[in-house]
Structures are given as structure tokens and as C-alpha cells.
PDB file of C-alpha atoms in Angstrom:
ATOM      1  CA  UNK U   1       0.000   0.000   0.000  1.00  0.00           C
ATOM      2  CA  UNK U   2       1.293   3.439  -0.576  1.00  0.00           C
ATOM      3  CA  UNK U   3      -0.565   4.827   2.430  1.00  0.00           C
ATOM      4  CA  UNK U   4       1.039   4.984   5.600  1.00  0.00           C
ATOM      5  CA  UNK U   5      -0.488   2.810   8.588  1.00  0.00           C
ATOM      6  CA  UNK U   6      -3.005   1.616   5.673  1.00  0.00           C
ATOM      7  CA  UNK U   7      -2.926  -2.153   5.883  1.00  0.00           C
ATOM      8  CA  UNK U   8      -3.157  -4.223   2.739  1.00  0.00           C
ATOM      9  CA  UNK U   9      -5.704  -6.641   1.946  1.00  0.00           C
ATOM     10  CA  UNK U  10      -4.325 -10.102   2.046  1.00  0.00           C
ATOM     11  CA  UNK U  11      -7.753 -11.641   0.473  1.00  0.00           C
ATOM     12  CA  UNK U  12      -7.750 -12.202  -3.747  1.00  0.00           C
ATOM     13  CA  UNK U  13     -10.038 -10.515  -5.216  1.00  0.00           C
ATOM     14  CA  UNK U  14     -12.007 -12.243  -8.509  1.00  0.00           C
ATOM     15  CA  UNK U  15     -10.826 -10.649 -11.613  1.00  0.00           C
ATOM     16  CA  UNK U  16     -13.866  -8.912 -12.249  1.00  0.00           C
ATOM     17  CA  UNK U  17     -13.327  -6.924  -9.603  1.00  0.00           C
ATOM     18  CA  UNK U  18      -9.839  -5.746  -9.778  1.00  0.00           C
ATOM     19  CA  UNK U  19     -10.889  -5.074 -14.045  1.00  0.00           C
ATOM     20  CA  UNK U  20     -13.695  -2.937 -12.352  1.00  0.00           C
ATOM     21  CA  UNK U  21     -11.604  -1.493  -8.940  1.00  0.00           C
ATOM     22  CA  UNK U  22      -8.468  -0.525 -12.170  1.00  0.00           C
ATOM     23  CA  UNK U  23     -10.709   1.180 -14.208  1.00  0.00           C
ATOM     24  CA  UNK U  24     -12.438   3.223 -11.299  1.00  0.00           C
ATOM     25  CA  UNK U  25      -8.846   4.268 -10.444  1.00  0.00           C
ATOM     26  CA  UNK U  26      -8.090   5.202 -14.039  1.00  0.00           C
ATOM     27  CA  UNK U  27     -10.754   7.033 -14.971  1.00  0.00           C
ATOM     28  CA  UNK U  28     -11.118   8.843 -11.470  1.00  0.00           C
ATOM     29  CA  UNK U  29      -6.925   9.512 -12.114  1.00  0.00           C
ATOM     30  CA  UNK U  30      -7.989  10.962 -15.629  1.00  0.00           C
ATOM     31  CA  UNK U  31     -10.789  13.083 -14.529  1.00  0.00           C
ATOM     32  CA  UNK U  32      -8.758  14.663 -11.694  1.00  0.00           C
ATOM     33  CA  UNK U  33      -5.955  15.320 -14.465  1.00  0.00           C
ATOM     34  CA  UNK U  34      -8.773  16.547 -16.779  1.00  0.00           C
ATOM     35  CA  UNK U  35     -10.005  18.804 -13.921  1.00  0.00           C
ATOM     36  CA  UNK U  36      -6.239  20.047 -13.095  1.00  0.00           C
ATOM     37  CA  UNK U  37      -5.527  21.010 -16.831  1.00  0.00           C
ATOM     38  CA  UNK U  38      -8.780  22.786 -17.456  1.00  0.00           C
ATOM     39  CA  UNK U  39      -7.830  25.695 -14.985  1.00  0.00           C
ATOM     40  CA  UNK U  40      -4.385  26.039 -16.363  1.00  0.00           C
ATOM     41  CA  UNK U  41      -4.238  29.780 -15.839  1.00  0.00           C
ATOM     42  CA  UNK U  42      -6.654  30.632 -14.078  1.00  0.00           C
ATOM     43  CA  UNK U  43      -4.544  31.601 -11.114  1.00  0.00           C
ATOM     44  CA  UNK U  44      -4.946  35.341 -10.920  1.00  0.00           C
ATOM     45  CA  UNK U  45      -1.625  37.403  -9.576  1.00  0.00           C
ATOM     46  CA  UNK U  46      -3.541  38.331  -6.512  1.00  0.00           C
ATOM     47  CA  UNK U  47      -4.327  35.749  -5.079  1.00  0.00           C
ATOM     48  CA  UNK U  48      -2.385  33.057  -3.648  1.00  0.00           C
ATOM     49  CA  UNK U  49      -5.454  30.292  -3.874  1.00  0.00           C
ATOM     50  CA  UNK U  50      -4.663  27.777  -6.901  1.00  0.00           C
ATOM     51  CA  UNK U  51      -6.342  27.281  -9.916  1.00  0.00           C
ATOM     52  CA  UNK U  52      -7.217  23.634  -8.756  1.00  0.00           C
ATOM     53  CA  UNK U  53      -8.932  24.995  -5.341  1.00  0.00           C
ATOM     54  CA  UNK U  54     -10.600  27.663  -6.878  1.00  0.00           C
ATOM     55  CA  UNK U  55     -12.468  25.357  -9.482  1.00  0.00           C
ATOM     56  CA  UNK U  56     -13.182  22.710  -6.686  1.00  0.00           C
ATOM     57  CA  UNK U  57     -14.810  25.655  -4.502  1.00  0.00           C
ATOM     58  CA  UNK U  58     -16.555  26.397  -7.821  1.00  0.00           C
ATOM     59  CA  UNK U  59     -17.678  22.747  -8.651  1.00  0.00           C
ATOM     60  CA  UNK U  60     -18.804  22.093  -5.345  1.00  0.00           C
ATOM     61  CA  UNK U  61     -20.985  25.392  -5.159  1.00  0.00           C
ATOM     62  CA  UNK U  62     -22.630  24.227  -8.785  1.00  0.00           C
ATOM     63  CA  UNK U  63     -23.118  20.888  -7.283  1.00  0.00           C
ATOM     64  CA  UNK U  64     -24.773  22.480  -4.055  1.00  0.00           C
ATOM     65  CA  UNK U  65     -22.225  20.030  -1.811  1.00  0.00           C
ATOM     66  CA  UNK U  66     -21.049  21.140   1.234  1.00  0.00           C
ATOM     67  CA  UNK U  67     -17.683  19.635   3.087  1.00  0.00           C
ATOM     68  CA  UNK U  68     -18.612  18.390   6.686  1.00  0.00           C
ATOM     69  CA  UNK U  69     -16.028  17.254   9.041  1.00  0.00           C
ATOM     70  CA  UNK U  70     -16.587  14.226  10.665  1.00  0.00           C
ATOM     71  CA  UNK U  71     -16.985  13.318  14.450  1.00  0.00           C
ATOM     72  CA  UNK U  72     -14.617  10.716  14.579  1.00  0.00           C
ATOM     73  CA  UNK U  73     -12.071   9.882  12.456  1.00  0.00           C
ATOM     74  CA  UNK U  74     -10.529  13.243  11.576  1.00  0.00           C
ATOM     75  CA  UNK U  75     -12.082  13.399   8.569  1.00  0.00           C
ATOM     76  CA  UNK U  76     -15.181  15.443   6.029  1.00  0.00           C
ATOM     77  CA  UNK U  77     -17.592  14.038   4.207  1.00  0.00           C
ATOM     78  CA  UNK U  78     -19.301  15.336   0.666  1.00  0.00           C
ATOM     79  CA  UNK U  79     -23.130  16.113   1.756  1.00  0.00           C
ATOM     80  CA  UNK U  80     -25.664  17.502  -0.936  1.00  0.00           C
ATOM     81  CA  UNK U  81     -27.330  20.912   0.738  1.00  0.00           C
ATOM     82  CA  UNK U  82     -30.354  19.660   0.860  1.00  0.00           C
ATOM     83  CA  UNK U  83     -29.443  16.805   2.990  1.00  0.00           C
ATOM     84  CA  UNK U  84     -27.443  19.060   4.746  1.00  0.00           C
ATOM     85  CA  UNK U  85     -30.562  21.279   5.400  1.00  0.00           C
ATOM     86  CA  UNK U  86     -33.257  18.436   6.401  1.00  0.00           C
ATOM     87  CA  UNK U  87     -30.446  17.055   8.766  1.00  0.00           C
ATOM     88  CA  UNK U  88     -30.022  20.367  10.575  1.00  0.00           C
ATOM     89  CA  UNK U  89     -33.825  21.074  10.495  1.00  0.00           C
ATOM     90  CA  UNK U  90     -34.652  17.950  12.058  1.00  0.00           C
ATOM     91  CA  UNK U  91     -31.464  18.099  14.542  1.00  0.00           C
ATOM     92  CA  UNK U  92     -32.839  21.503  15.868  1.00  0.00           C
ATOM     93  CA  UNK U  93     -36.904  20.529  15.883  1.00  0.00           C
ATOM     94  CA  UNK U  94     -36.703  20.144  19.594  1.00  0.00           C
ATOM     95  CA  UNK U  95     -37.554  21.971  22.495  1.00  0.00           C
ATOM     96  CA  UNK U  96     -33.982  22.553  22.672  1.00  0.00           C
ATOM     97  CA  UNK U  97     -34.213  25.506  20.176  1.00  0.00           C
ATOM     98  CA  UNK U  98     -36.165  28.079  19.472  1.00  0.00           C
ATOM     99  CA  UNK U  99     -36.240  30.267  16.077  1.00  0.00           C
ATOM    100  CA  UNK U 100     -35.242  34.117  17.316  1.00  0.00           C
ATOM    101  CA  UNK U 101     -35.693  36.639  14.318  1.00  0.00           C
ATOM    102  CA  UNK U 102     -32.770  38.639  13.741  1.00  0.00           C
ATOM    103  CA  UNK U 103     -34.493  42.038  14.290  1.00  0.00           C
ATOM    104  CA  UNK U 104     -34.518  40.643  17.268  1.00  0.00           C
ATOM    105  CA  UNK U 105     -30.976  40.311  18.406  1.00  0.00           C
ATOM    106  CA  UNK U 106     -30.188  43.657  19.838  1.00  0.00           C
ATOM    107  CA  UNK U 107     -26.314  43.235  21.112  1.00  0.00           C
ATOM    108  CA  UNK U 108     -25.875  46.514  22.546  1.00  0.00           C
ATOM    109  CA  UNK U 109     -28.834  45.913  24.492  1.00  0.00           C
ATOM    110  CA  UNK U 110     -27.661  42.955  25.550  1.00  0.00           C
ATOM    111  CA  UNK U 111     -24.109  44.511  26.650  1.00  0.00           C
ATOM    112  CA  UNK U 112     -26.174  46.813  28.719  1.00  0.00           C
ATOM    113  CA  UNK U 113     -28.159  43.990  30.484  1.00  0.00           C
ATOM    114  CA  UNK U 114     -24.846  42.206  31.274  1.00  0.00           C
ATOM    115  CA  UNK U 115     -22.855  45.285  32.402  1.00  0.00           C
ATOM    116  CA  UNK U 116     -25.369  45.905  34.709  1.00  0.00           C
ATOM    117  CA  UNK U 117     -26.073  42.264  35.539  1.00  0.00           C
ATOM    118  CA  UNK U 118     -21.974  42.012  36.472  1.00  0.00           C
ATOM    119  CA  UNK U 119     -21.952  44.641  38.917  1.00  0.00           C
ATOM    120  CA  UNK U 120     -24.948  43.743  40.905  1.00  0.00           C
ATOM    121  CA  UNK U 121     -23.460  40.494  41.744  1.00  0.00           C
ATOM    122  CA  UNK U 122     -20.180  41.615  42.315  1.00  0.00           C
ATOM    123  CA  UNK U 123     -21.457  44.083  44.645  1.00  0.00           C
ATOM    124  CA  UNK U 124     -23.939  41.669  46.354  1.00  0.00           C
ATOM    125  CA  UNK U 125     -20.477  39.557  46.455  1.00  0.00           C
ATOM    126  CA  UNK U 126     -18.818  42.756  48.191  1.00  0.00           C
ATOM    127  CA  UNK U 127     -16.434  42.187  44.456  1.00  0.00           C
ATOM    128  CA  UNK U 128     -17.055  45.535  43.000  1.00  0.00           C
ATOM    129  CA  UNK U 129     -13.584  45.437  41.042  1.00  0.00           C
ATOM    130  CA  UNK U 130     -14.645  41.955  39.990  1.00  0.00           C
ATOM    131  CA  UNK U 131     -18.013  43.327  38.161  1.00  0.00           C
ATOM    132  CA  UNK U 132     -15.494  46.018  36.199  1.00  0.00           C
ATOM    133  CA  UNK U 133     -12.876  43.482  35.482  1.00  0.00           C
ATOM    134  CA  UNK U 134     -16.026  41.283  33.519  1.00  0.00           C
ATOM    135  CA  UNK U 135     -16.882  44.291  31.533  1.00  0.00           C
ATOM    136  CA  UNK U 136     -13.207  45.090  30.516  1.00  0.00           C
ATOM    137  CA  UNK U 137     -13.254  41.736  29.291  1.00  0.00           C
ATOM    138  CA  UNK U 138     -16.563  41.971  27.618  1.00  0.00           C
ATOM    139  CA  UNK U 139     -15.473  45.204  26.029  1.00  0.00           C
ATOM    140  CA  UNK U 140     -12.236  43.594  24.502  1.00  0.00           C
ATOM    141  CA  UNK U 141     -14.109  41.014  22.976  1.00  0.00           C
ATOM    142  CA  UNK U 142     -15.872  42.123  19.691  1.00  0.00           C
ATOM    143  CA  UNK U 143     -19.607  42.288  20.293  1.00  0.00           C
ATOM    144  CA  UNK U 144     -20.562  40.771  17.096  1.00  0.00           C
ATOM    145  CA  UNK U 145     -18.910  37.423  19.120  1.00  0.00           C
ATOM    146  CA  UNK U 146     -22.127  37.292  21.131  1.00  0.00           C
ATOM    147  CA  UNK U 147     -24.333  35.893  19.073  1.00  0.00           C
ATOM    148  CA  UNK U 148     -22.500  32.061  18.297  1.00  0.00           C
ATOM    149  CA  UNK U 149     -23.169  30.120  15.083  1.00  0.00           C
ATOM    150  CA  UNK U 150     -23.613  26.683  15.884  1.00  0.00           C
ATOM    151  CA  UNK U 151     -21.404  24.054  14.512  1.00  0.00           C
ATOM    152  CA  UNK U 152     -22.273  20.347  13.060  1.00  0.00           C
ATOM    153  CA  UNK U 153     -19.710  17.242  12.424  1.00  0.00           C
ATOM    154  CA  UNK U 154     -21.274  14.411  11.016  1.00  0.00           C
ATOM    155  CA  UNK U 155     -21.629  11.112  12.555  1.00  0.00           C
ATOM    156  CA  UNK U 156     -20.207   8.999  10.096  1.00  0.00           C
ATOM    157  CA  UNK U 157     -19.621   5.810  12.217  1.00  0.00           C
ATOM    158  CA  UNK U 158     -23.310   5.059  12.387  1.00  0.00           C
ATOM    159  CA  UNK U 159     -24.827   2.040  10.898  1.00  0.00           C
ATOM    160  CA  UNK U 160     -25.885   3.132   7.400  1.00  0.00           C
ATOM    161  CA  UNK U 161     -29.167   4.915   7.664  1.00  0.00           C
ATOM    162  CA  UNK U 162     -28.030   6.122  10.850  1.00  0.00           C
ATOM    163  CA  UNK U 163     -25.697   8.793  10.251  1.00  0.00           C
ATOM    164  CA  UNK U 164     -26.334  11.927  11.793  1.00  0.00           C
ATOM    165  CA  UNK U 165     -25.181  15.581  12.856  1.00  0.00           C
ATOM    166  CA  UNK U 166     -23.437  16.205  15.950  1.00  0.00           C
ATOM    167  CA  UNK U 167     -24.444  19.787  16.827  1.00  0.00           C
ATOM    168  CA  UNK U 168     -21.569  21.508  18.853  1.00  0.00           C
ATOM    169  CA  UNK U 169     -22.056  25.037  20.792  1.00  0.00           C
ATOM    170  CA  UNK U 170     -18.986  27.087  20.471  1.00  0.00           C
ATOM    171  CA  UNK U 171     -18.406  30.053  21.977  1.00  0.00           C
ATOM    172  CA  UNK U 172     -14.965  31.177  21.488  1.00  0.00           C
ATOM    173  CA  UNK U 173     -14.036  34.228  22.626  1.00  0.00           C
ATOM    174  CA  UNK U 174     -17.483  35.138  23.682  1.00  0.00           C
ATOM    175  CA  UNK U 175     -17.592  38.267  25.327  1.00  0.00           C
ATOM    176  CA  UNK U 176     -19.333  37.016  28.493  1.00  0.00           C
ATOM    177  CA  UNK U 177     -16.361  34.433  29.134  1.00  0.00           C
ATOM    178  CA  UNK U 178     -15.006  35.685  31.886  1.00  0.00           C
ATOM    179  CA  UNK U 179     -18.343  35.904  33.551  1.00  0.00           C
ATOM    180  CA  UNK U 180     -18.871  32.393  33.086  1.00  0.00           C
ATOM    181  CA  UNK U 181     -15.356  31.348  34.226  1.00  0.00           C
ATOM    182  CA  UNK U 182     -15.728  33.569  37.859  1.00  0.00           C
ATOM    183  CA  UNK U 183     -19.329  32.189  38.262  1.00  0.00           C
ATOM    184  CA  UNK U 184     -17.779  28.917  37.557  1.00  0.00           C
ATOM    185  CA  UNK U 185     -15.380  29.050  40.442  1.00  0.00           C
ATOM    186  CA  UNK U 186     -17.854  30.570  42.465  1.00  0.00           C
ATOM    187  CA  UNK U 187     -20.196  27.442  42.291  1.00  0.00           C
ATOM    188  CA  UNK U 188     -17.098  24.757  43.065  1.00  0.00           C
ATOM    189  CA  UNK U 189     -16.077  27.128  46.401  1.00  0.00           C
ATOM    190  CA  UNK U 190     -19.790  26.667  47.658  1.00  0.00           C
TER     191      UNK U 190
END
């Protein structure tokens, strides 16, 4: 095997197979090739993204595929968007979640809510330069950080007809998360 760690199969396959397996290889081999030639200059002096990346960001947006990393093994997966989209849709139909217009989201609001909501506890904690240390480090942050996209690998161990998203809340660098840290330690001292 020319892959590293990759163990080779000690089992004969019937001719048939390794015919079909060969010419699977070539003509995926050729197409790739194909592919590569066919943006032969299309590498613009600006940019430093190559021709071959460019047109596989380009195929892949005709296609409507989108690249999803996978839970396990380190790897992504190929996933039509509309898959994609029912998968999500019924990952998030769940009490769980709830659909918030985006009108809605008022983040300087919010910053006002939490200033204020820092310095009555640090004050009812006798803390008052705690409550302006959390707002210094909310103020650092960027506010457009509150607001968190959420994140999905896919579960490609599962039994076919099983696979499904993992949904993952990530919040770095949220401006609240030195808040969260203090109240943290604050709850394992009591």
C-alpha cells in the first residue's frame, strides 16, 4: 500500500473486480488530471489560492455540496445541501431551540443587560472590582462574538441509515467568558 499505517488486503479478489476497482482508479486519475488542466491559468496574480482549489470551490458550489467534518475519524464528508438542510432542520426541531428573528438580536442591548447584571453580583459579592474586570473583558471582545453560530460534524460511524449531525455550541471568545469562568469558580467554592 502506498498509504502509511493503511494495511493491505491479504484476500484475492475475482478478476472482475480488480478489471472494475483498475478502471475506477483510471478514470477517477484521468478526470482529476482533466479537472487540473482545465484551470491552467486561471490563477490570478492576486491571489495566492490555486487554480485547482478555486475550481473545486466552484464545482462544489454548482453541485450544491457542502464539506462536513466528521466526528470521529478526523475526517469530512461530501453532503448535498439539501441533505445538509433536512439534517439540521430535524437536529434543531426540539424543544432545545427556538427560532429568534434577527431584528430581534439587539447586542448593545444585551451589553447593557450584562454590564449591569456584572456589577450587581459583584457588589452583592462585596467584588465591586470583579463586576469592572467582567466588563473590561466583555469590552475587549468584539460584540458581534455574542451571538454564536452553531457548529455540526457528522456522525459517520453510524450504521448506514443512521448517520447523523453532531451539533456543537462554540463560543470562542465570547464576550461574556469571563463571567462564566468567575461564576464557575464561584459554584465549586460553595
Amino acid at each position: 500500500s502506498n498509504f502509511a499505517g493503511l494495511a493491505s488486503c491479504s484476500e484475492r479478489l475475482p478478476p472482475e473486480l480488480e478489471g472494475a476497482l483498475a478502471c475506477l482508479r483510471r478514470r477517477l486519475i484521468g478526470t482529476a488530471v482533466k479537472s487540473c488542466k482545465s484551470t491552467k491559468g486561471e490563477t490570478r496574480w492576486w491571489s495566492n489560492s490555486l487554480a485547482a482549489h478555486s475550481h473545486a470551490k466552484r464545482w462544489l458550489r454548482e453541485k450544491r455540496i457542502k464539506i462536513i467534518a466528521t466526528d470521529k475519524d478526523g475526517g469530512f464528508a461530501l453532503v448535498h445541501l439539501d441533505d445538509l438542510k433536512r439534517l439540521i432542520l430535524e437536529k434543531l426541531n426540539c424543544s432545545t431551540y427556538g427560532e429568534i428573528a434577527t431584528f430581534a438580536l439587539d447586542v448593545n442591548s444585551m451589553m447593557s443587560s450584562f454590564s449591569s447584571l456584572a456589577m450587581k453580583w459583584s457588589e452583592s459579592l462585596k467584588e465591586k472590582a470583579m463586576g469592572h474586570h467582567i466588563i473590561a473583558c466583555a469590552r475587549e471582545t468584539s460584540s458581534s462574538k455574542a451571538v454564536s453560530k452553531l457548529v455540526f460534524t457528522l456522525k459517520t460511524h453510524k450504521p448506514a441509515g443512521k448517520v447523523a449531525l453532531r451539533v456543537i455550541h462554540s463560543y470562542a471568545g465570547h464576550p461574556f467568558s469571563a463571567y462564566n469562568c468567575i461564576l464557575s469558580r464561584y459554584i465549586r467554592r460553595q
